[in-house]
XYZ file of C-alpha atoms in Angstrom:
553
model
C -41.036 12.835 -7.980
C -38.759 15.505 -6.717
C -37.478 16.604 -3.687
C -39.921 19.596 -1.843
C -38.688 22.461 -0.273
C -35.148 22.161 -2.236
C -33.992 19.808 0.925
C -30.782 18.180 -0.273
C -30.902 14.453 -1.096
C -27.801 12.226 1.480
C -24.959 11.055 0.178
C -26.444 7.284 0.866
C -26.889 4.187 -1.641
C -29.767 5.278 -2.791
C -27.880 7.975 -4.176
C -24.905 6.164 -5.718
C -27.716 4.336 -7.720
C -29.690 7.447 -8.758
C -25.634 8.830 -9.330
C -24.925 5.707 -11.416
C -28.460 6.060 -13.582
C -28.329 9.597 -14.317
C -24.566 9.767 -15.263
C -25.250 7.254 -17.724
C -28.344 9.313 -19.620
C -26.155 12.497 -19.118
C -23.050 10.427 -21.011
C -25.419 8.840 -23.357
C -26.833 11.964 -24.593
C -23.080 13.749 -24.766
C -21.277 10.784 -26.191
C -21.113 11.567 -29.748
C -19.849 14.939 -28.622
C -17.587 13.725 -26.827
C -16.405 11.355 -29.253
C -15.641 14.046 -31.827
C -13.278 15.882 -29.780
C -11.529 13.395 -28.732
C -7.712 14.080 -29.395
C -5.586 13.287 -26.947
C -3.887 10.756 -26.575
C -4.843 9.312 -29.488
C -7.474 10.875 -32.183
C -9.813 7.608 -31.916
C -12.773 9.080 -31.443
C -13.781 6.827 -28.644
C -13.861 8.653 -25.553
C -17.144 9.375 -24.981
C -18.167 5.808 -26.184
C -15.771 4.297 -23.798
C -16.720 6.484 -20.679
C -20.485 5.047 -21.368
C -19.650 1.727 -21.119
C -17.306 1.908 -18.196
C -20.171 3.785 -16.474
C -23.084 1.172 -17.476
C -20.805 -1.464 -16.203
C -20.700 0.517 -13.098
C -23.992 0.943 -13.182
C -24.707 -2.693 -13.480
C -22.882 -3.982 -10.134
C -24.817 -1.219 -8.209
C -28.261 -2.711 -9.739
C -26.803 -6.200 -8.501
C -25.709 -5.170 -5.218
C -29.575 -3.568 -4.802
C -30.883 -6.807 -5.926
C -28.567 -9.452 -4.100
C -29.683 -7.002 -0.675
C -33.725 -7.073 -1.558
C -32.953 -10.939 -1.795
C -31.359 -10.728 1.068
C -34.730 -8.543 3.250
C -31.975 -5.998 3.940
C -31.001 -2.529 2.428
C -27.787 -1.490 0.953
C -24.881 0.385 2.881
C -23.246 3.768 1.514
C -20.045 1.338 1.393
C -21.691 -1.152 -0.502
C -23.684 0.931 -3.160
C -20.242 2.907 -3.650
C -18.159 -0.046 -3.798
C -20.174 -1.725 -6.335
C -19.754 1.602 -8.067
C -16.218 1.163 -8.354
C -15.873 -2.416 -8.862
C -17.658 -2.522 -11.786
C -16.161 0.488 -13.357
C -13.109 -1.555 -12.998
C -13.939 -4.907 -14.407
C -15.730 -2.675 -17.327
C -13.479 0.250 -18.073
C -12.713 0.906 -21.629
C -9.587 3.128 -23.085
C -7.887 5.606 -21.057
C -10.570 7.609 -19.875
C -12.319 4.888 -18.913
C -9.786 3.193 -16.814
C -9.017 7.128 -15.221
C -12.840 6.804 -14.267
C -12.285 3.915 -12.774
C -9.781 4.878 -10.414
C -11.543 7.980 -9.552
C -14.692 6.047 -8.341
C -12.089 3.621 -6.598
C -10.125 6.677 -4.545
C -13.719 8.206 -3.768
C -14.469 4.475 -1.911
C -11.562 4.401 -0.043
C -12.967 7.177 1.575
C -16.977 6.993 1.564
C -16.625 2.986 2.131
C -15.716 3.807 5.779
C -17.152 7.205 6.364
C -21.102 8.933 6.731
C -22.217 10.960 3.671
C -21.563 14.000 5.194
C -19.881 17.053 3.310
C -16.303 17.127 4.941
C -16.466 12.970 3.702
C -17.036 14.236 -0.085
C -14.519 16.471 0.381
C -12.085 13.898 1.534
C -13.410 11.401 -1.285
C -13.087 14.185 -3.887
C -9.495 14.877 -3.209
C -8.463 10.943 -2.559
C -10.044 10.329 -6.412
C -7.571 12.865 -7.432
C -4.634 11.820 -6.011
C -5.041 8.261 -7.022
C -5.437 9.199 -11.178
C -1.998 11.005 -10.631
C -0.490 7.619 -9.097
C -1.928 5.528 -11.611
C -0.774 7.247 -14.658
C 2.883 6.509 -15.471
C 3.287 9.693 -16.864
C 0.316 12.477 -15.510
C -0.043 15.128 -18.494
C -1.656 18.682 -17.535
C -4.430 20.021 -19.424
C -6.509 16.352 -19.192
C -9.042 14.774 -16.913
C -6.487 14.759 -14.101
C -6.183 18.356 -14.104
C -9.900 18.735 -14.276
C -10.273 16.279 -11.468
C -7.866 17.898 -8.840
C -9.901 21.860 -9.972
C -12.899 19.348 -8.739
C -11.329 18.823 -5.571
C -10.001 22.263 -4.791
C -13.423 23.617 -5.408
C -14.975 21.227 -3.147
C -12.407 22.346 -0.367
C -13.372 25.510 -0.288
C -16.870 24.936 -0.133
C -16.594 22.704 2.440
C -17.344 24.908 5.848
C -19.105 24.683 8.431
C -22.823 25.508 6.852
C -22.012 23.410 3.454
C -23.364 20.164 3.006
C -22.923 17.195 0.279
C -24.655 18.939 -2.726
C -22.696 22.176 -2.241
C -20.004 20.543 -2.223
C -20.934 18.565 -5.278
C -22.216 21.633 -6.812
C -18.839 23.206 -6.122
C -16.764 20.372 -7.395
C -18.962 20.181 -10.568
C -18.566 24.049 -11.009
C -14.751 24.088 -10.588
C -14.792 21.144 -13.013
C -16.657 23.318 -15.582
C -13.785 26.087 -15.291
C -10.564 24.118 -15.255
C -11.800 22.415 -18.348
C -12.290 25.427 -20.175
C -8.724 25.888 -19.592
C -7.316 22.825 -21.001
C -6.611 23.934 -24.417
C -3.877 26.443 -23.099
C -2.352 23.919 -21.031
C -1.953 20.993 -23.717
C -1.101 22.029 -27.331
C -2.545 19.240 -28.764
C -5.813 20.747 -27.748
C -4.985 24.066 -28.504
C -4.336 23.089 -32.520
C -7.793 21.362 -32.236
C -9.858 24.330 -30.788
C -11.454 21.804 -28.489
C -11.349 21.083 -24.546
C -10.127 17.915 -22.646
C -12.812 15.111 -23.883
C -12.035 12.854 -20.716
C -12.609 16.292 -18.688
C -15.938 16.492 -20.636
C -16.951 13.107 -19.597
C -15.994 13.951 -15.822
C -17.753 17.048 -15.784
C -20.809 14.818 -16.821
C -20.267 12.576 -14.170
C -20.105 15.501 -11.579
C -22.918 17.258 -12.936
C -24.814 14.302 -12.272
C -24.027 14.043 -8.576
C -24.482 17.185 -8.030
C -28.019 17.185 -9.085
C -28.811 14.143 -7.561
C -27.773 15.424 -4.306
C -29.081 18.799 -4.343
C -32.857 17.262 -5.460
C -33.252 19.460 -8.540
C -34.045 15.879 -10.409
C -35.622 12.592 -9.127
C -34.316 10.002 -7.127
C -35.364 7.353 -9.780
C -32.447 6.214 -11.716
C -34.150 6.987 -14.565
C -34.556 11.017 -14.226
C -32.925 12.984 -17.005
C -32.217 16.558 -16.901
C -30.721 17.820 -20.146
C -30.939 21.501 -19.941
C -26.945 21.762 -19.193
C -24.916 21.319 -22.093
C -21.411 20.684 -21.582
C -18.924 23.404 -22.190
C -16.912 23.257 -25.244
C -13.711 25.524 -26.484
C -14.168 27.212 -30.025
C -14.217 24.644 -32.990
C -15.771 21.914 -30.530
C -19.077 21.463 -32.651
C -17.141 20.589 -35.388
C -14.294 19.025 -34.107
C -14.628 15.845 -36.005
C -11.906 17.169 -38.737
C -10.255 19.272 -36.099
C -9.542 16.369 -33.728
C -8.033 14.846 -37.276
C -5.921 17.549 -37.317
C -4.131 17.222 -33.800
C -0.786 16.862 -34.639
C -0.714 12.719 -33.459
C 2.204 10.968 -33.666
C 2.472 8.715 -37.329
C 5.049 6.894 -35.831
C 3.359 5.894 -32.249
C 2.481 2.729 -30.969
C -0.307 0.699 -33.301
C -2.194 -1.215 -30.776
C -4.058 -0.505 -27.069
C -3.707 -3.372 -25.204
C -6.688 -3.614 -21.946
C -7.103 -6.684 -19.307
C -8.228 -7.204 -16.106
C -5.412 -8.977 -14.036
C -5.430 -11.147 -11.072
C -2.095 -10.447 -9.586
C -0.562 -10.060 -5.703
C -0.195 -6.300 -5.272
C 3.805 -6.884 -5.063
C 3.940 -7.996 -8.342
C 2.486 -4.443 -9.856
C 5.634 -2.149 -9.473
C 7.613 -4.757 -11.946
C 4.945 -4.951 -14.362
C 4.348 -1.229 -14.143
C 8.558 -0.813 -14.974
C 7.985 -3.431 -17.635
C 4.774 -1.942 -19.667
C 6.266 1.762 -19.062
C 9.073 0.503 -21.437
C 7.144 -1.155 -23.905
C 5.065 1.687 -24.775
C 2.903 4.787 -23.719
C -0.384 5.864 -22.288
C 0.017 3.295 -19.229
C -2.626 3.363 -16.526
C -2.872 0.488 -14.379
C -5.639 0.817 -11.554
C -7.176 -1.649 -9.152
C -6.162 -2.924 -6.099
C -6.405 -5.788 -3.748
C -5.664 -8.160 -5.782
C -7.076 -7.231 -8.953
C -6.068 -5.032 -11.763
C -6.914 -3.070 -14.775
C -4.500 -2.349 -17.247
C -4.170 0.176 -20.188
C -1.560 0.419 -22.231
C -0.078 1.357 -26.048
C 2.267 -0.664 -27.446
C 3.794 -2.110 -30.731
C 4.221 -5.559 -29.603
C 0.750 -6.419 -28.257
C 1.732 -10.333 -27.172
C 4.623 -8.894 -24.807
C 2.457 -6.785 -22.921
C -0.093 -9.652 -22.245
C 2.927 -11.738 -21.639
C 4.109 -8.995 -18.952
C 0.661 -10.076 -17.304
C 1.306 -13.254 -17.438
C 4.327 -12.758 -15.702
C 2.996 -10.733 -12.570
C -1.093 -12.906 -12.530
C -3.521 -14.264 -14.814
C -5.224 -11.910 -17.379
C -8.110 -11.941 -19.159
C -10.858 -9.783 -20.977
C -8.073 -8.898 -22.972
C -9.073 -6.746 -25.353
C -6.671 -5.948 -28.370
C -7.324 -2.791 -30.215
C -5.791 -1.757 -33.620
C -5.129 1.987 -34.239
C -5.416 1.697 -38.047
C -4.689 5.303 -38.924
C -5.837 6.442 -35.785
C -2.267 8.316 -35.486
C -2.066 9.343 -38.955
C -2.109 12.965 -40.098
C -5.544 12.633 -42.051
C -7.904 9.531 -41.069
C -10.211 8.884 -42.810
C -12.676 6.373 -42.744
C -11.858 2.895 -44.623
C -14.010 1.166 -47.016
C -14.377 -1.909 -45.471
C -12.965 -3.542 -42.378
C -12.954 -6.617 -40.650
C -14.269 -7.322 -37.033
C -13.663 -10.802 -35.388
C -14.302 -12.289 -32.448
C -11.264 -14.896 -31.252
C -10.383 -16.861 -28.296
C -7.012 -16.050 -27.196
C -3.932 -12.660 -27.515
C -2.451 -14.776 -29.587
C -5.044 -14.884 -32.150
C -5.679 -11.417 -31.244
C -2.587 -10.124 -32.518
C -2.998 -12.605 -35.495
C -6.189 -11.046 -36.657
C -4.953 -7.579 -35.768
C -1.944 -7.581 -37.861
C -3.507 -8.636 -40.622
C -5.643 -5.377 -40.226
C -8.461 -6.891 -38.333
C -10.434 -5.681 -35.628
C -9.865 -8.113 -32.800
C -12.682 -8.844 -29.593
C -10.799 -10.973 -27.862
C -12.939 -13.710 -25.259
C -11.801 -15.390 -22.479
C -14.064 -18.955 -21.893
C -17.322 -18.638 -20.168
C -16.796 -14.816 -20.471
C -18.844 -14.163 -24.327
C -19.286 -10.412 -25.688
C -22.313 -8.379 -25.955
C -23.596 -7.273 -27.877
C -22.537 -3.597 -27.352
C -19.040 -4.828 -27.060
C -19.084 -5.742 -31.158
C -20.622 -2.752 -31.389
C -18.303 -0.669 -29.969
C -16.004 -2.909 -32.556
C -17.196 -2.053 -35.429
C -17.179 1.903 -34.494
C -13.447 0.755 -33.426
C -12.809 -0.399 -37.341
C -14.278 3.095 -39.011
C -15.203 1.625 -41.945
C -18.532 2.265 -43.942
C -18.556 -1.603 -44.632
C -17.961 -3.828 -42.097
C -17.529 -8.169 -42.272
C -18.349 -9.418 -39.024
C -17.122 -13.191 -37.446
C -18.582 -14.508 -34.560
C -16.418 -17.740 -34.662
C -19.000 -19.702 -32.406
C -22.364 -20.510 -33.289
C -23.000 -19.439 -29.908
C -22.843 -16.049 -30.358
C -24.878 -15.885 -33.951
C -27.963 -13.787 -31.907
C -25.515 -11.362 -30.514
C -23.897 -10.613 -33.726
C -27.110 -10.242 -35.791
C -28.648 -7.775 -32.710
C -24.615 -5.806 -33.000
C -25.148 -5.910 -36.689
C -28.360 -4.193 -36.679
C -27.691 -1.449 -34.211
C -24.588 -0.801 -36.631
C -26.498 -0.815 -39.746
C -28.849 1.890 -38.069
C -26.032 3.770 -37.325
C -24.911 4.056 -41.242
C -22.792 1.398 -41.294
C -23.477 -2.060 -44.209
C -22.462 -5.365 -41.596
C -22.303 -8.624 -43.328
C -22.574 -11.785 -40.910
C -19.938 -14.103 -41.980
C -21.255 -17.505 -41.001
C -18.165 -18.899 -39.501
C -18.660 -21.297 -36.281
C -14.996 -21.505 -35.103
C -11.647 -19.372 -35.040
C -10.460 -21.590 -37.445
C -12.846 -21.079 -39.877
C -12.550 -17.168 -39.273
C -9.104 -17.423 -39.936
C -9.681 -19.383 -43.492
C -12.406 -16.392 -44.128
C -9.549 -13.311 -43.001
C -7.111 -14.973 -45.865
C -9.635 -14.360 -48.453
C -10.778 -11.088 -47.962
C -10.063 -8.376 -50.478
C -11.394 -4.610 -49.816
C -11.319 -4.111 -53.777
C -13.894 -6.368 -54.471
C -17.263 -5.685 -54.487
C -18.882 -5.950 -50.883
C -20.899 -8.835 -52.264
C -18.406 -10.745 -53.660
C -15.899 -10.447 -50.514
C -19.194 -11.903 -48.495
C -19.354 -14.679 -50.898
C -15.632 -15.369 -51.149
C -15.191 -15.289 -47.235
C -18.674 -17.074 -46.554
C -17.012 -20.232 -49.095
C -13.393 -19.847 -47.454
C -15.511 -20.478 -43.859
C -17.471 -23.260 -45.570
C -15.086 -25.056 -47.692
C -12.756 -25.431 -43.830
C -14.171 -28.126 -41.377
C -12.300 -27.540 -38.082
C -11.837 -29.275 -34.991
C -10.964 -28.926 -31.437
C -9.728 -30.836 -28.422
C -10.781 -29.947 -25.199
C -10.461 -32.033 -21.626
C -13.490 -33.670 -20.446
C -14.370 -31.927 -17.323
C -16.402 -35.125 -15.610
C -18.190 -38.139 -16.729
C -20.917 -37.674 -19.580
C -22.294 -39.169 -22.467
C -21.160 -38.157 -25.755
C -21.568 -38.719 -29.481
C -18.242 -41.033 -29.481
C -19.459 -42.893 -25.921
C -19.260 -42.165 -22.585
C -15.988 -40.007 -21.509
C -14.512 -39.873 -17.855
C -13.061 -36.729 -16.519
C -9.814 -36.061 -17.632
C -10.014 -37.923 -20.661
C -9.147 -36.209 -24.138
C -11.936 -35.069 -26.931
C -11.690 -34.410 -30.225
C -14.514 -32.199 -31.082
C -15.095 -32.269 -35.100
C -17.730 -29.717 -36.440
C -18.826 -29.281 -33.413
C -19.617 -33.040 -32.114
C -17.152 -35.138 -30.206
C -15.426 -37.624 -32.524
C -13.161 -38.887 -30.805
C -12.421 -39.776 -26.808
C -8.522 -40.405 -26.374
C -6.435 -40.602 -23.047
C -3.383 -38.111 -24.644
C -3.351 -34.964 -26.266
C -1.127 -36.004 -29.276
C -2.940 -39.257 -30.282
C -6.316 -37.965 -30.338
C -4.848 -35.097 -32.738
C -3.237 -37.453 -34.731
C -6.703 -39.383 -35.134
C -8.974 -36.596 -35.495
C -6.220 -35.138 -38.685
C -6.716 -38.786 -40.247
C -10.565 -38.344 -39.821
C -11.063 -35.310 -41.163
C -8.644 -35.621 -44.257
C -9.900 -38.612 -44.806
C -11.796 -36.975 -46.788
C -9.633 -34.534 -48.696
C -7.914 -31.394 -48.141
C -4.928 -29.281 -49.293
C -4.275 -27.387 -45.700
C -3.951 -28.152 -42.200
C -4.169 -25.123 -39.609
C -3.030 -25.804 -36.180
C -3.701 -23.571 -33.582
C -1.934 -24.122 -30.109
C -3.238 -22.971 -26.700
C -1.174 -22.282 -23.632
C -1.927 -26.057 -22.236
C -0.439 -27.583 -25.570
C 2.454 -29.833 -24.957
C 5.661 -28.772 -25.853
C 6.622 -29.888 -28.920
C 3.027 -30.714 -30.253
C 3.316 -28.729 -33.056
C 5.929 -30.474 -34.722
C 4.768 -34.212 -34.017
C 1.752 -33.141 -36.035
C 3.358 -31.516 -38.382
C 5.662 -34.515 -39.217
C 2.649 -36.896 -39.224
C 0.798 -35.337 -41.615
C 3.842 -34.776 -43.813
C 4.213 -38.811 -43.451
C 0.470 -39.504 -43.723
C -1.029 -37.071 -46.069
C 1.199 -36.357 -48.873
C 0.690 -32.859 -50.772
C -1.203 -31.476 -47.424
C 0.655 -27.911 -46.043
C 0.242 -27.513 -42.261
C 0.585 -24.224 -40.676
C 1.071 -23.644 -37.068
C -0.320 -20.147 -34.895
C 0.334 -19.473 -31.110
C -3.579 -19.372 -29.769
C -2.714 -18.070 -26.666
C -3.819 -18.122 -22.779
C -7.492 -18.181 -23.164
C -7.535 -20.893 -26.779
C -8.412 -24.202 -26.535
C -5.799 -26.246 -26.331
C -5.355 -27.449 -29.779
C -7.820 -26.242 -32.911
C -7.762 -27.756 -36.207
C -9.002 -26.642 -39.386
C -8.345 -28.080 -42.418
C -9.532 -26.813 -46.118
C-alpha cells in the first residue's frame, strides 16, 4: 500500500523499520556488485557481503525492539526504533565498511534519540554520522565512504530551509551521495587504476536511497517493499571489475589477517588501546560507545591485537580473518581451502596460520549459518572442507554447506565433534590430493582422535560418572562426563590414563585462559612417566576455550 497524494511518510519508528527492511533488499540485490569492486583497502571482495550482514543484524534488533513493545501493549519511540538500529549494527558489523556503517547509524542516534523527526533533526543527524566516521578511523582516507558521507550531509544542509521536510532532505542527502561517489576514483588512485567507484560509498548510497524512499512514500511502509528501478552508479570498468579490483595495486607485503570483536571496556580505556592497535597494524576503526566497542583492525600478529583487548575489557565474537592472497598482485581463486569453526584467538590464529579459515565462537554465542557462509566466500576456493568441531552445530553446517554448493562451490562436512579432533583433521589435509581422498584422510584423522575436555560444574546435577556439586571438576570424554574430580590437574591426569588406556601415539593439550599456570608441563611430565613412546603437544586455546581439551590419536 502506498502513500496517496505523495504526502511524505515521518521520520518515526515505523520508519526506521521500513528503513531497516528496504535497505536490506536494496543491499541484497547490489551485493555481488558491490563485492566485485571492492578494492580498497583490501581487494577481498567482501564489501557488499559484509554491509548486508551488518544491516540484517541491524535489522534484527529493530524487529526485537517492535516485538519486546507489542509484548509490552505499547508502541515504539523514534529513539528506540533508531537505537535498536544502531545497536545492532554494532554487535553485527562485519569488515571495514561494516563497522563505518555502524558508526554512522550510531552518530545519526545521538541526534534523533533525543530529537522529533523533523527535517532540521535529519539534518543534524546527517552531519553528526559524518563527523563520528572521521573520529573513528585512525587514519580518514578521501575518496571512500567518509567522503561520500560528509557530500551526504552537505547536501542535506542545503536543503534544509524553511519549506523542506525529512524526505527532501533525505532525497538531498541521497542525491549528493550519488555525486560525490562518482568522484571517488579521482580522489583515491587505487580506484582510479581499477576504473571503479568507492564500494563502501556504493553500499551507503544504498542505504540512503532507501530512506529516502521510505520517507518520501514512493514505496510501502511494509518492510518488505522493494523498489529496484535505481541502479547504483558505477565509474567505467565497474561491471567488470572483478579482474580490475585484482588489479589495484594492493600492498604484497601488508598485514595478513583482519582481526574484529566486540569489547566490553570503560570508555577511558579506548584512547590506549586505540595508540596500541594503530601501531600494530592498519585499517583501524574502533566504534561504539558507552561501554561497549567494536573493533576493526589489520594486523600481522593477530593474538596481540586480541591481547590489546584484553588489556583495556573483555572481547569476544572475535572473528579472525586470513587474507590469503587477498593483497597479492593476481588472486586467484584456490583449489581447495579449509573453513573451521574453533573456540578461542588462540586456536584462531592456530588454524589461520596453517592457512585455514578461522570462525572463531565465544560459549553460548554459536554461528549461523550465514556466518560459515560468509566463511567459505572468505576462503575463495572452488573446494571447500568444512569443521564444525561440535556436534552441536552439524544442522548449521549442512544448511551453510548447501547454500555454498548452490553458489558453485563443492563443501565436504568433515565429521569432527571437537576442536581437537579438527585440529588432528587440519594436519592431514593435502590440497594435491584428490578432493575425495583429502575427505577420507581428514574424516579418519577426526575419527582415529578421541578427545576430551574439562569443564567446571556450574551447580549440582546428575551425571554419567554420579552426581557432581558446583564447583567440582569434569572430565568430559567423547562427549560424556568420565570423570568428577575436585582439581584441575588430577582429573587431567586421570582422564590421560583413561583414554590411553587404550592406546595412542599422541597427546594434544589445549589450554584455556582459566588453566593453571604451569599445567602444561605437569601433564606433560606425567605422560612422559606414564605412557612411554606417547608425544604430547601443547597449544594456547585462548580466552573463550575450555579450560583444558585433550585429544589423543
Amino acid at each position: 500500500m502506498t502513500q496517496e497524494d505523495d504526502v511524505p511518510y515521518p521520520l518515526d519508528a515505523a520508519a526506521v523499520r521500513s528503513w531497516c527492511g528496504l535497505a536490506l533488499e536494496a543491499l541484497g540485490r547490489e551485493r555481488e556488485r558491490i563485492d566485485a569492486i571492492n578494492v580498497y583497502p583490501v581487494a577481498d571482495g567482501d564489501t557488499g557481503t559484509n554491509l548486508y550482514l551488518t544491516v540484517e543484524s541491524a535489522a534484527r534488533a529493530v524487529e526485537a525492539a517492535f516485538d519486546g513493545h507489542a509484548e509490552a501493549g505499547t508502541a515504539p519511540r523514534l529513539a528506540d526504533a533508531i537505537g535498536a538500529m544502531a545497536h545492532g549494527a554494532l554487535i553485527g558489523a562485519r569488515g571495514n565498511s561494516g563497522t563505518i556503517v555502524a558508526q554512522l547509524l550510531r552518530g545519526m542516534t545521538e541526534v534523533l534519540s533525543a530529537a522529533d523527526g523533523s527535517a532540521e533533526a535529519l539534518r543534524q543527524a546527517l552531519r553528526r554520522a559524518a563527523a563520528s566516521t572521521y573520529e573513528a578511523v585512525a587514519h580518514p582516507v578521501e575518496g571512500t565512504v567518509l567522503t561520500v558521507a560528509t557530500a551526504a550531509a552537505d547536501a542535506a544542509e542545503r536543503a534544509a530551509g524553511d519549506d523542506a521536510d525529512a524526505a527532501g532532505v533525505a532525497r538531498a542527502a541521497h542525491e549528493g551521495a550519488r555525486a560525490a561517489l562518482q568522484e571517488t576514483p579521482g580522489q583515491l588512485a587505487v580506484l582510479g587504476r581499477a576504473g571503479v567507484v568507492d564500494a563502501g560509498g556504493c553500499g551507503l548510497v544504498a542505504l540512503l536511497g532507501a530512506l529516502a524512499d521510505v520517507l518520501s512514500g514512493e514505496v510501502s511502509a511494509a518492510p518488505v517493499a522493494i523498489r529496484a528501478d535505481a541502479p547504483l552508479p558505477e565509474a567505467a570498468g565497474c561491471a567488470d571489475a572483478g579482474p580490475v579490483a585484482a588489479a589495484g595495486g594492493q600492498d604484497p607485503d601488508g598485514p595478513a589477517f583482519e582481526v574484529i570483536y566486540l569489547l566490553e571496556a570503560d570508555d577511558t580505556a579506548v584512547p590506549h588501546l586505540r595508540e596500541r592497535l594503530d601501531g600494530l597494524g592498519d585499517s583501524l576503526v574502533v566504534v561504539g560507545g558507552d561501554g561497549l566497542w567494536n573493533v576493526h583492525v589489520h594486523v600481522d600478529d593477530a593474538g596481540a591485537a586480541v591481547e590489546a583487548g584484553i588489556e583495556a575489557g573483555r572481547p569476544y565474537r572475535i572473528r579472525i580473518t586470513h587474507f590469503g592472497g587477498a593483497r597479492a598482485k593476481e588472486p586467484a581463486m584456490t583449489a581447495r581451502a579449509v573453513v573451521v569453526v574453533v573456540p578461542g584467538a588462540g586456536l584462531a590464529e592456530l588454524c589461520a596460520q596453517a592457512g585455514a579459515t578461522p570462525v572463531p565462537v565465544s560459549p553460548g554465542e554459536p554461528p549461523a549459518s550465514g556466518e560459515l557462509v560468509q566463511a567459505i566466500r572468505q576462503a575463495h576456493a572452488r573446494e571447500v572442507m568444512l569443521l564444525a568441531n561440535d556436534p552441536d552445530l552439524r544442522h548449521t553446517a549442512a544448511a551453510a554447506a548447501e547454500e555454498a554448493r548452490a553458489e558453485g562451490v563443492r563443501v565436504a562436512l568433515i565429521p569432527t565433534r571437537s576442536a581437537v579432533q579438527g585440529l588432528a583433521a587440519l594436519a592431514v589435509h593435502e590440497p594435491a590430493r584428490s578432493f575425495d581422498e583429502d575427505v577420507v584422510a581428514m574424516t579418519a584423522a577426526a575419527g582415529a582422535t578421541r578427545y576430551a575436555e574439562l569443564a567446571l560444574a556450574e551447580r549440582q546435577s546428575w551425571t554419567m560418572a554420579g552426581v557432581c556439586q558446583a564447583g567440582d571438576v569434569l572430565g568430559l570424554i567423547d562427549g560424556d562426563v568420565a570423570v568428577i574430580g575436585s582439581d584441575l590437574t588430577g582429573t587431567a591426569m586421570t582422564v590421560l590414563d583413561r583414554m590411553l588406556s587404550a592406546g595412542g601415539e599422541m597427546v594434544t593439550l589445549v589450554l584455556g585462559a582459566q588453566a593453571p599456570d604451569g599445567l602444561a608441563e605437569r601433564l606433560e611430565g606425567y605422560v612422559r612417566e606414564r605412557h612411554l613412546a606417547v608425544d604430547t603437544v601443547v597449544y594456547d586455546g585462548g580466552r573463550h576455550a575450555a579450560p583444558l581439551l585433550i585429544g589423543v590419536e
